[in-house]
Short mmCIF file of C-alpha atoms in Angstrom, two decimals:
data_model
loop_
_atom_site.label_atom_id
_atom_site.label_comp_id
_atom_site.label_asym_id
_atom_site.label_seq_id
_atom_site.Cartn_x
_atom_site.Cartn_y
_atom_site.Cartn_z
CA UNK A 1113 -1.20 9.02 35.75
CA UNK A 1114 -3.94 8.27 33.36
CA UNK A 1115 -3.96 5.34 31.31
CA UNK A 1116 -3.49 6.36 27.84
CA UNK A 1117 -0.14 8.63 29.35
CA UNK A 1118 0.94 5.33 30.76
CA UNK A 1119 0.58 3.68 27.14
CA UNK A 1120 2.46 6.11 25.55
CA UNK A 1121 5.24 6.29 28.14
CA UNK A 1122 5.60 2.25 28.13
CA UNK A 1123 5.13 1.88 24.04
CA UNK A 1124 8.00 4.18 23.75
CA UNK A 1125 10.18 1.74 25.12
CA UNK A 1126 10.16 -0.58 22.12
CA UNK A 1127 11.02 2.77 20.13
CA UNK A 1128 7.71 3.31 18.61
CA UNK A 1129 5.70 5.86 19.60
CA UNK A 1130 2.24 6.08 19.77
CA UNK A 1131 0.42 9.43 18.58
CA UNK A 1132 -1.57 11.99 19.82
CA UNK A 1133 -3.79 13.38 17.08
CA UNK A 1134 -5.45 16.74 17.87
CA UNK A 1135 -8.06 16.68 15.47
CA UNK A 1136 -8.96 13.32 16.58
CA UNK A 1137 -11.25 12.93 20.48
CA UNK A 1138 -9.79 10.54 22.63
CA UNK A 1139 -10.59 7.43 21.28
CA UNK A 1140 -11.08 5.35 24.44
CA UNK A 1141 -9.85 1.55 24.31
CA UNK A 1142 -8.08 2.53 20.86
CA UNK A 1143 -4.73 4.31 20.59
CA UNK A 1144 -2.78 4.99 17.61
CA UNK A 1145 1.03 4.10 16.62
CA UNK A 1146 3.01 4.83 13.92
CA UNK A 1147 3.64 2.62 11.58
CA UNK A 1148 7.17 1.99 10.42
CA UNK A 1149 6.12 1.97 6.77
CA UNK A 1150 4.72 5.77 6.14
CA UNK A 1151 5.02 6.50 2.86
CA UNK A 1152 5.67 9.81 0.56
CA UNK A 1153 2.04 10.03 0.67
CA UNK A 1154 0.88 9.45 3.47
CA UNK A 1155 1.50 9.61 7.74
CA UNK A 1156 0.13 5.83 8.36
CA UNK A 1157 -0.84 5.29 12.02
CA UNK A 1158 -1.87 1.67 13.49
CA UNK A 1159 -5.11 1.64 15.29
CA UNK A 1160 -4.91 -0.64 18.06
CA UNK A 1161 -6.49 -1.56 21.37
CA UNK A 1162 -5.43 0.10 24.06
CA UNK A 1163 -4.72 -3.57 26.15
CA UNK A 1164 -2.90 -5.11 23.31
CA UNK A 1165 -0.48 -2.13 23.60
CA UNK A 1166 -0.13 -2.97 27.51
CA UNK A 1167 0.15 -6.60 27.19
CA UNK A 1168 2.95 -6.13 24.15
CA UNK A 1169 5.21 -3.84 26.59
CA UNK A 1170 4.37 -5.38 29.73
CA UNK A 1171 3.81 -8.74 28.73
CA UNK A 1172 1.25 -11.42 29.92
CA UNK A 1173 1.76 -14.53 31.85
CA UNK A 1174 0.97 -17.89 29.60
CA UNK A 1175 1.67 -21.19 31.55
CA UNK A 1176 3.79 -19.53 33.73
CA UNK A 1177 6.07 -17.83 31.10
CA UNK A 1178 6.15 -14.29 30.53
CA UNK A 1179 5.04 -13.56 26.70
CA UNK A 1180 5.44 -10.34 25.10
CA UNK A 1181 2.41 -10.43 22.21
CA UNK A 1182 2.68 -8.18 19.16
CA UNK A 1183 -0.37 -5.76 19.02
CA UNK A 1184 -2.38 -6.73 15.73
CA UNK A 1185 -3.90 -3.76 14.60
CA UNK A 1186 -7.60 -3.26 14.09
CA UNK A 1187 -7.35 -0.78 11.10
CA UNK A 1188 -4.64 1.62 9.78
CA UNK A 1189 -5.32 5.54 9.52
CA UNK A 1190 -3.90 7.26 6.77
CA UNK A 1191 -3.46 11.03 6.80
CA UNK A 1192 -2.50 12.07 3.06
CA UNK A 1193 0.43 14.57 3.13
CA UNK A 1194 -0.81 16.98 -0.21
CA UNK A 1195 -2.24 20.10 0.54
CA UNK A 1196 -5.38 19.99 -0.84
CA UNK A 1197 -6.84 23.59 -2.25
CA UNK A 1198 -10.31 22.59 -2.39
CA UNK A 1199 -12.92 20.24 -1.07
CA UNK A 1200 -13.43 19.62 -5.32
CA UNK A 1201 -9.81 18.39 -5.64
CA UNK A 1202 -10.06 16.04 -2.59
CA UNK A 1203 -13.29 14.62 -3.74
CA UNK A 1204 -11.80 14.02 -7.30
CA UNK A 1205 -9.60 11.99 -5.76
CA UNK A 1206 -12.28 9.80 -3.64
CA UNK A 1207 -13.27 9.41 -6.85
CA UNK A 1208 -10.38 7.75 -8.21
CA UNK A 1209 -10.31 5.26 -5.10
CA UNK A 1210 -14.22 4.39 -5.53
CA UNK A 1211 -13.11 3.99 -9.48
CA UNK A 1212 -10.28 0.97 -8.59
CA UNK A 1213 -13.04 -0.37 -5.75
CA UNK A 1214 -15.53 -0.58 -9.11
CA UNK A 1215 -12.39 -3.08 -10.86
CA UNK A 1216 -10.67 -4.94 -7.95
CA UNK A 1217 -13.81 -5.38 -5.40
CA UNK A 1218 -12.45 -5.81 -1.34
CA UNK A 1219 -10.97 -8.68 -2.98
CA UNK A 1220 -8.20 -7.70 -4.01
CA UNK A 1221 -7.66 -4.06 -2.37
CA UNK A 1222 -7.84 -2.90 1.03
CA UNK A 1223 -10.71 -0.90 1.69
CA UNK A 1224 -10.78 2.02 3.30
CA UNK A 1225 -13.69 4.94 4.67
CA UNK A 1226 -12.36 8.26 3.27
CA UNK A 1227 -13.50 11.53 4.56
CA UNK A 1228 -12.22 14.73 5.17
CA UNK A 1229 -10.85 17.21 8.34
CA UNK A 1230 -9.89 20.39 8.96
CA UNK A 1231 -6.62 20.54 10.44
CA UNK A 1232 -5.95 23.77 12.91
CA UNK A 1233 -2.55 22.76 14.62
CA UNK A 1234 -0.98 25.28 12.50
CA UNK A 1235 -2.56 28.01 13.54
CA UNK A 1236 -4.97 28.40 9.96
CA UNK A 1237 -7.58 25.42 8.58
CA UNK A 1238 -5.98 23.11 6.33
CA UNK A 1239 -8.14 20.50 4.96
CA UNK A 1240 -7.17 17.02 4.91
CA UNK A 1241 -7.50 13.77 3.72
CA UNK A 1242 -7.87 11.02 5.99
CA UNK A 1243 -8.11 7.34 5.47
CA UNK A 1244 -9.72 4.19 7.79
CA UNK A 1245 -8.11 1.54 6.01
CA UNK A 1246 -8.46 -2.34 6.38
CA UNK A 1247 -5.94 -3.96 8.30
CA UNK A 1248 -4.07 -6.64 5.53
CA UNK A 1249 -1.64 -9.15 7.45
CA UNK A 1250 1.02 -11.17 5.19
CA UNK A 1251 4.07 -10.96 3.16
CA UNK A 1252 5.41 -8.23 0.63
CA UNK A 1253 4.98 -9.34 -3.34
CA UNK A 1254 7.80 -7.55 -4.08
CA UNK A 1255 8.19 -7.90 -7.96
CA UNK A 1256 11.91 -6.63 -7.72
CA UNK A 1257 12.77 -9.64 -5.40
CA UNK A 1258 11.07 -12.32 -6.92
CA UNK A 1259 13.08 -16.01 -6.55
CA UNK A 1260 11.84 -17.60 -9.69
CA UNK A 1261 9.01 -19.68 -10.42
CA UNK A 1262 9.04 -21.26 -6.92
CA UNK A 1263 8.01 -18.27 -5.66
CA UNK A 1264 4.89 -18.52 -3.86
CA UNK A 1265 6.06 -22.14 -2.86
CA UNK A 1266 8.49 -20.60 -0.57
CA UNK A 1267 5.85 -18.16 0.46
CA UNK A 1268 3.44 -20.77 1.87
CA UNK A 1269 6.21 -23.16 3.30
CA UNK A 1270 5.58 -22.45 6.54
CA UNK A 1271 4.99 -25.27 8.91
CA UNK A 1272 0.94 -24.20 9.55
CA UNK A 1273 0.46 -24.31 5.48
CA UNK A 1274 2.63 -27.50 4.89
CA UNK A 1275 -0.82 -29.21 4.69
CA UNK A 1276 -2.23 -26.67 2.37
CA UNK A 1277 0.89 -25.45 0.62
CA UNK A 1278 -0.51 -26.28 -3.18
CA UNK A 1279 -3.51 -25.64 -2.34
CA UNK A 1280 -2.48 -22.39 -1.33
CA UNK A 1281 -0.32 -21.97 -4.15
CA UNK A 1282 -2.99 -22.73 -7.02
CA UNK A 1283 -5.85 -20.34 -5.19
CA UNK A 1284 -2.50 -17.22 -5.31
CA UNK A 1285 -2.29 -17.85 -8.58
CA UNK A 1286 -5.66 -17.50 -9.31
CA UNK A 1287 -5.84 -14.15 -7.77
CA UNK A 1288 -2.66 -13.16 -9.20
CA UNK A 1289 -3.85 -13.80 -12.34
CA UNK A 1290 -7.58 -12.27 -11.83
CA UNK A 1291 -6.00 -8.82 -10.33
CA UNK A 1292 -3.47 -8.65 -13.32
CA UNK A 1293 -7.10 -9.19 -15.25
CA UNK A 1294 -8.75 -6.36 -13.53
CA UNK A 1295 -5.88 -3.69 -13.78
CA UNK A 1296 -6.28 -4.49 -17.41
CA UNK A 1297 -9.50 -3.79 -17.26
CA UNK A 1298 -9.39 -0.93 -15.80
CA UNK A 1299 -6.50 1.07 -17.85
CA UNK A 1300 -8.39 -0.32 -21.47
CA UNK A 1301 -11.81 1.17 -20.13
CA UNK A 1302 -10.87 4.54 -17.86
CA UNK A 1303 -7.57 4.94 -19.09
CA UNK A 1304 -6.18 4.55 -15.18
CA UNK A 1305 -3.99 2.62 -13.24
CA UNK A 1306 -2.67 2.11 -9.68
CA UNK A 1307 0.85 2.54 -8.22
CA UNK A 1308 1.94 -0.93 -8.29
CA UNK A 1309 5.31 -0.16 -8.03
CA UNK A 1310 6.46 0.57 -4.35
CA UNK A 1311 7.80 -1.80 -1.88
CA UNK A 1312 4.84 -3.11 -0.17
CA UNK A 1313 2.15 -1.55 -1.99
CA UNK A 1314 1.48 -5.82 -2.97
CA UNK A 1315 0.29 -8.39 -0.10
CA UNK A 1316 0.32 -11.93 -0.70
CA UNK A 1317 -2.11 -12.67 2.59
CA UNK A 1318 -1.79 -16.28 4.42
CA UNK A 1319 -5.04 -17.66 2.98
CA UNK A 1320 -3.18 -17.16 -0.45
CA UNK A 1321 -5.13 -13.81 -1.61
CA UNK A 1322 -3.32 -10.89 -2.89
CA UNK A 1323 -4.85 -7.41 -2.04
CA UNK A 1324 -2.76 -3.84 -3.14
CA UNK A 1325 -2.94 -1.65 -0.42
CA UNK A 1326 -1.56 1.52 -1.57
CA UNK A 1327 -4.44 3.04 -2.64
CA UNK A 1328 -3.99 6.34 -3.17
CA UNK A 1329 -1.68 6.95 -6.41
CA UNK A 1330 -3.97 6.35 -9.24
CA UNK A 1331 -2.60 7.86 -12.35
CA UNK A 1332 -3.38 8.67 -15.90
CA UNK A 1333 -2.45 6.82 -19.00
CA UNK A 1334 -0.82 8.22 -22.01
CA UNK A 1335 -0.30 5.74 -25.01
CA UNK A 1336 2.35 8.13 -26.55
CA UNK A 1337 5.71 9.03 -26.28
CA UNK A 1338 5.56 11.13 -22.99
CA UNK A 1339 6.43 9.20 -19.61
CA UNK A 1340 4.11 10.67 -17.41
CA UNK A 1341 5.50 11.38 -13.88
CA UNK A 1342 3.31 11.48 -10.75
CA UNK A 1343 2.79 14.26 -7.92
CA UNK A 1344 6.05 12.96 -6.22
CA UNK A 1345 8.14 12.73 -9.82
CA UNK A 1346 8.05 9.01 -10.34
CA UNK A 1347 7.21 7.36 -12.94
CA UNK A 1348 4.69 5.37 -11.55
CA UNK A 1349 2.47 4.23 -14.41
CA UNK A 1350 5.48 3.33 -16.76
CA UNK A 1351 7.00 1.29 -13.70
CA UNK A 1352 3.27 -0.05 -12.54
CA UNK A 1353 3.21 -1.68 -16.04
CA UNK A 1354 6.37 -3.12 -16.13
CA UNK A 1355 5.08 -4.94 -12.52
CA UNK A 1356 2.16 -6.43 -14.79
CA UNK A 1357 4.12 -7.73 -16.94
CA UNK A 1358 6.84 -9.00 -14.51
CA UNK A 1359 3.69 -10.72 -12.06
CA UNK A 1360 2.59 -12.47 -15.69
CA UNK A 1361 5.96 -13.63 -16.72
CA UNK A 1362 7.76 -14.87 -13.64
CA UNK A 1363 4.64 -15.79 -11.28
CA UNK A 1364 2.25 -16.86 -13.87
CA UNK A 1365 5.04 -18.07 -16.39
CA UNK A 1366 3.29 -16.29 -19.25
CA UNK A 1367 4.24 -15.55 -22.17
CA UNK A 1368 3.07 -11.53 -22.55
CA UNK A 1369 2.50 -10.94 -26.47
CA UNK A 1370 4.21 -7.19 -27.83
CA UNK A 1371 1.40 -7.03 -29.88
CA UNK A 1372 -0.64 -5.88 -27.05
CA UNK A 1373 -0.56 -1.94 -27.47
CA UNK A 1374 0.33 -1.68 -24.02
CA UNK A 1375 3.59 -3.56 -23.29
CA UNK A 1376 4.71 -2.95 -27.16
CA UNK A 1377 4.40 1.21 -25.98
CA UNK A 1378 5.64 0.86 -22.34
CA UNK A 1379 8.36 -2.39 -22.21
CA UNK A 1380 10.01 -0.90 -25.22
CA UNK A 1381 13.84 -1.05 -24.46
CA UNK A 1382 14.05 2.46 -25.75
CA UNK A 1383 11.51 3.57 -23.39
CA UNK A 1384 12.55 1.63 -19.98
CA UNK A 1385 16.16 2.96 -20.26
CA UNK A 1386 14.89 6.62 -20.62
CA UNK A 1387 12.09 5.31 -17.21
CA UNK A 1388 15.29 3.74 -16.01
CA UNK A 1389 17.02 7.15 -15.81
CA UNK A 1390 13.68 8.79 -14.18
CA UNK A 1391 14.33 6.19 -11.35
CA UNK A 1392 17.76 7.00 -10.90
CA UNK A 1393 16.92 11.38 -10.72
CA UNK A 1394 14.38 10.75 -8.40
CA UNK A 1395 15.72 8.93 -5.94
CA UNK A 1396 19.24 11.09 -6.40
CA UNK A 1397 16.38 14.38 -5.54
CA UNK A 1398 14.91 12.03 -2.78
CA UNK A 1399 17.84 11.58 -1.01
CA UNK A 1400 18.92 15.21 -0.90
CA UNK A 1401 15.31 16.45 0.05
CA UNK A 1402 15.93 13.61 3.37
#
């Protein structure tokens, strides 16, 4: 037995199985895992070294205890599930992730080495695109769950921060507060903005930065009446905004002004009950399409 059949045959005892990828050579001391968080958009696979794997479902001796080590990946590979019709379409959208690399910087995003395969498992080429994406370690910002004002104390309470919990604290805010910046940047000079709306799309990272790391939903802007939807039927942009103005108000504990053109449009009570029913269809059609 090879070594890579015995990784796969031992990984799928902790009920997560690690991938073969035809279009992809074998990779050597790097194997590839699903990760538990694939999204509408995308398959996401870990990339991880091949002994890590061994040691996390074998486990390694330490002082004469047997530890069990989670495998930290080295990158995550994202295979985008749209069918792309044309090489023109796919590069219009490596546009769109070189535009919000332009605004945030690898400060505050993940960055990632697009490119493009042809796919042949089917039987007939289908072109896709594929994503080497930096690894980001740390917690969820989920802006539906937020605890109040002491927020990102609890976040950095851990004993190994105690020491440098407000410190911590003040340099989060900071880049909370300089991404918020930059998205609104962004939509007032290209008319764009990220999906900042799904459950781990935000990471607050243990050295207190914040980097989004879904990176491929970048939608257009209308400043009318019409609640644009994106390819999946959400209403991403109207629900993205609302997450600015939630990361201002309870993280940042600004006061957002209505006479800004955006939030007057978009956190219109009128308009985020009619978003509010969006929601509620598209999960209803997402649950029957599961």
């Amino acid at each position: 037995m090879d070594q890579t059949t015995d990784i796969r045959d031992r990984a799928s005892l902790s009920g997560r199985e690690v991938q073969q990828l035809n279009f992809i050579k074998g990779s050597g001391p790097y194997v590839f895992r699903k990760f538990y968080r694939s999204g509408l958009r995308s398959h996401i696979f870990e990339v991880l070294p091949a002994e890590d794997i061994l040691q996390e479902t074998q486990g390694v001796v330490m002082d004469g205890i047997r530890m069990f080590p989670r495998a930290r990946p080295r990158k995550m590979f994202r295979i985008l599930r749209h069918k792309f019709e044309t090489r023109e379409i796919i590069f219009n959208e490596i546009k769109k992730y070189n535009l919000l690399l332009k605004y945030l910087g690898p400060g505050l995003m993940a960055e990632s080495d697009e490119f493009i395969v042809e796919y042949t498992g089917t039987g007939t080429g289908q072109i896709l695109l594929c994503g080497l994406q930096e690894y980001v370690e740390g917690e969820i910002l989920d802006p539906w769950q937020l605890s109040g004002k002491d927020f990102l104390n609890q976040v950095f309470a851990s004993p190994a921060q105690k020491n440098q919990q407000q410190g911590l604290v003040s340099l989060a805010r900071k880049n909370i507060n300089d991404f918020i910046e930059k998205i609104q940047q962004m939509i007032i000079e290209t008319g764009f903005i990220p999906d900042l709306a799904g459950i781990g799309n935000l990471i607050l990272t243990p050295a207190g930065g914040l980097k989004l790391v879904d990176i491929n939903n970048i939608v257009k802007i209308n400043l009318d009446d019409t609640i644009s939807i994106d390819d999946k039927g959400y209403p991403s942009c109207d629900v993205s905004i609302q997450v600015l103005s939630i990361l201002e108000q309870e993280i940042l504990g600004k006061k957002i002004s209505m006479d800004d053109p955006l939030y007057r449009i978009f956190l219109s009570p009128a308009r985020k009950e009619r978003v509010r029913r969006l929601e509620k269809q598209f999960y209803a059609d997402l649950k029957n399409r599961v």
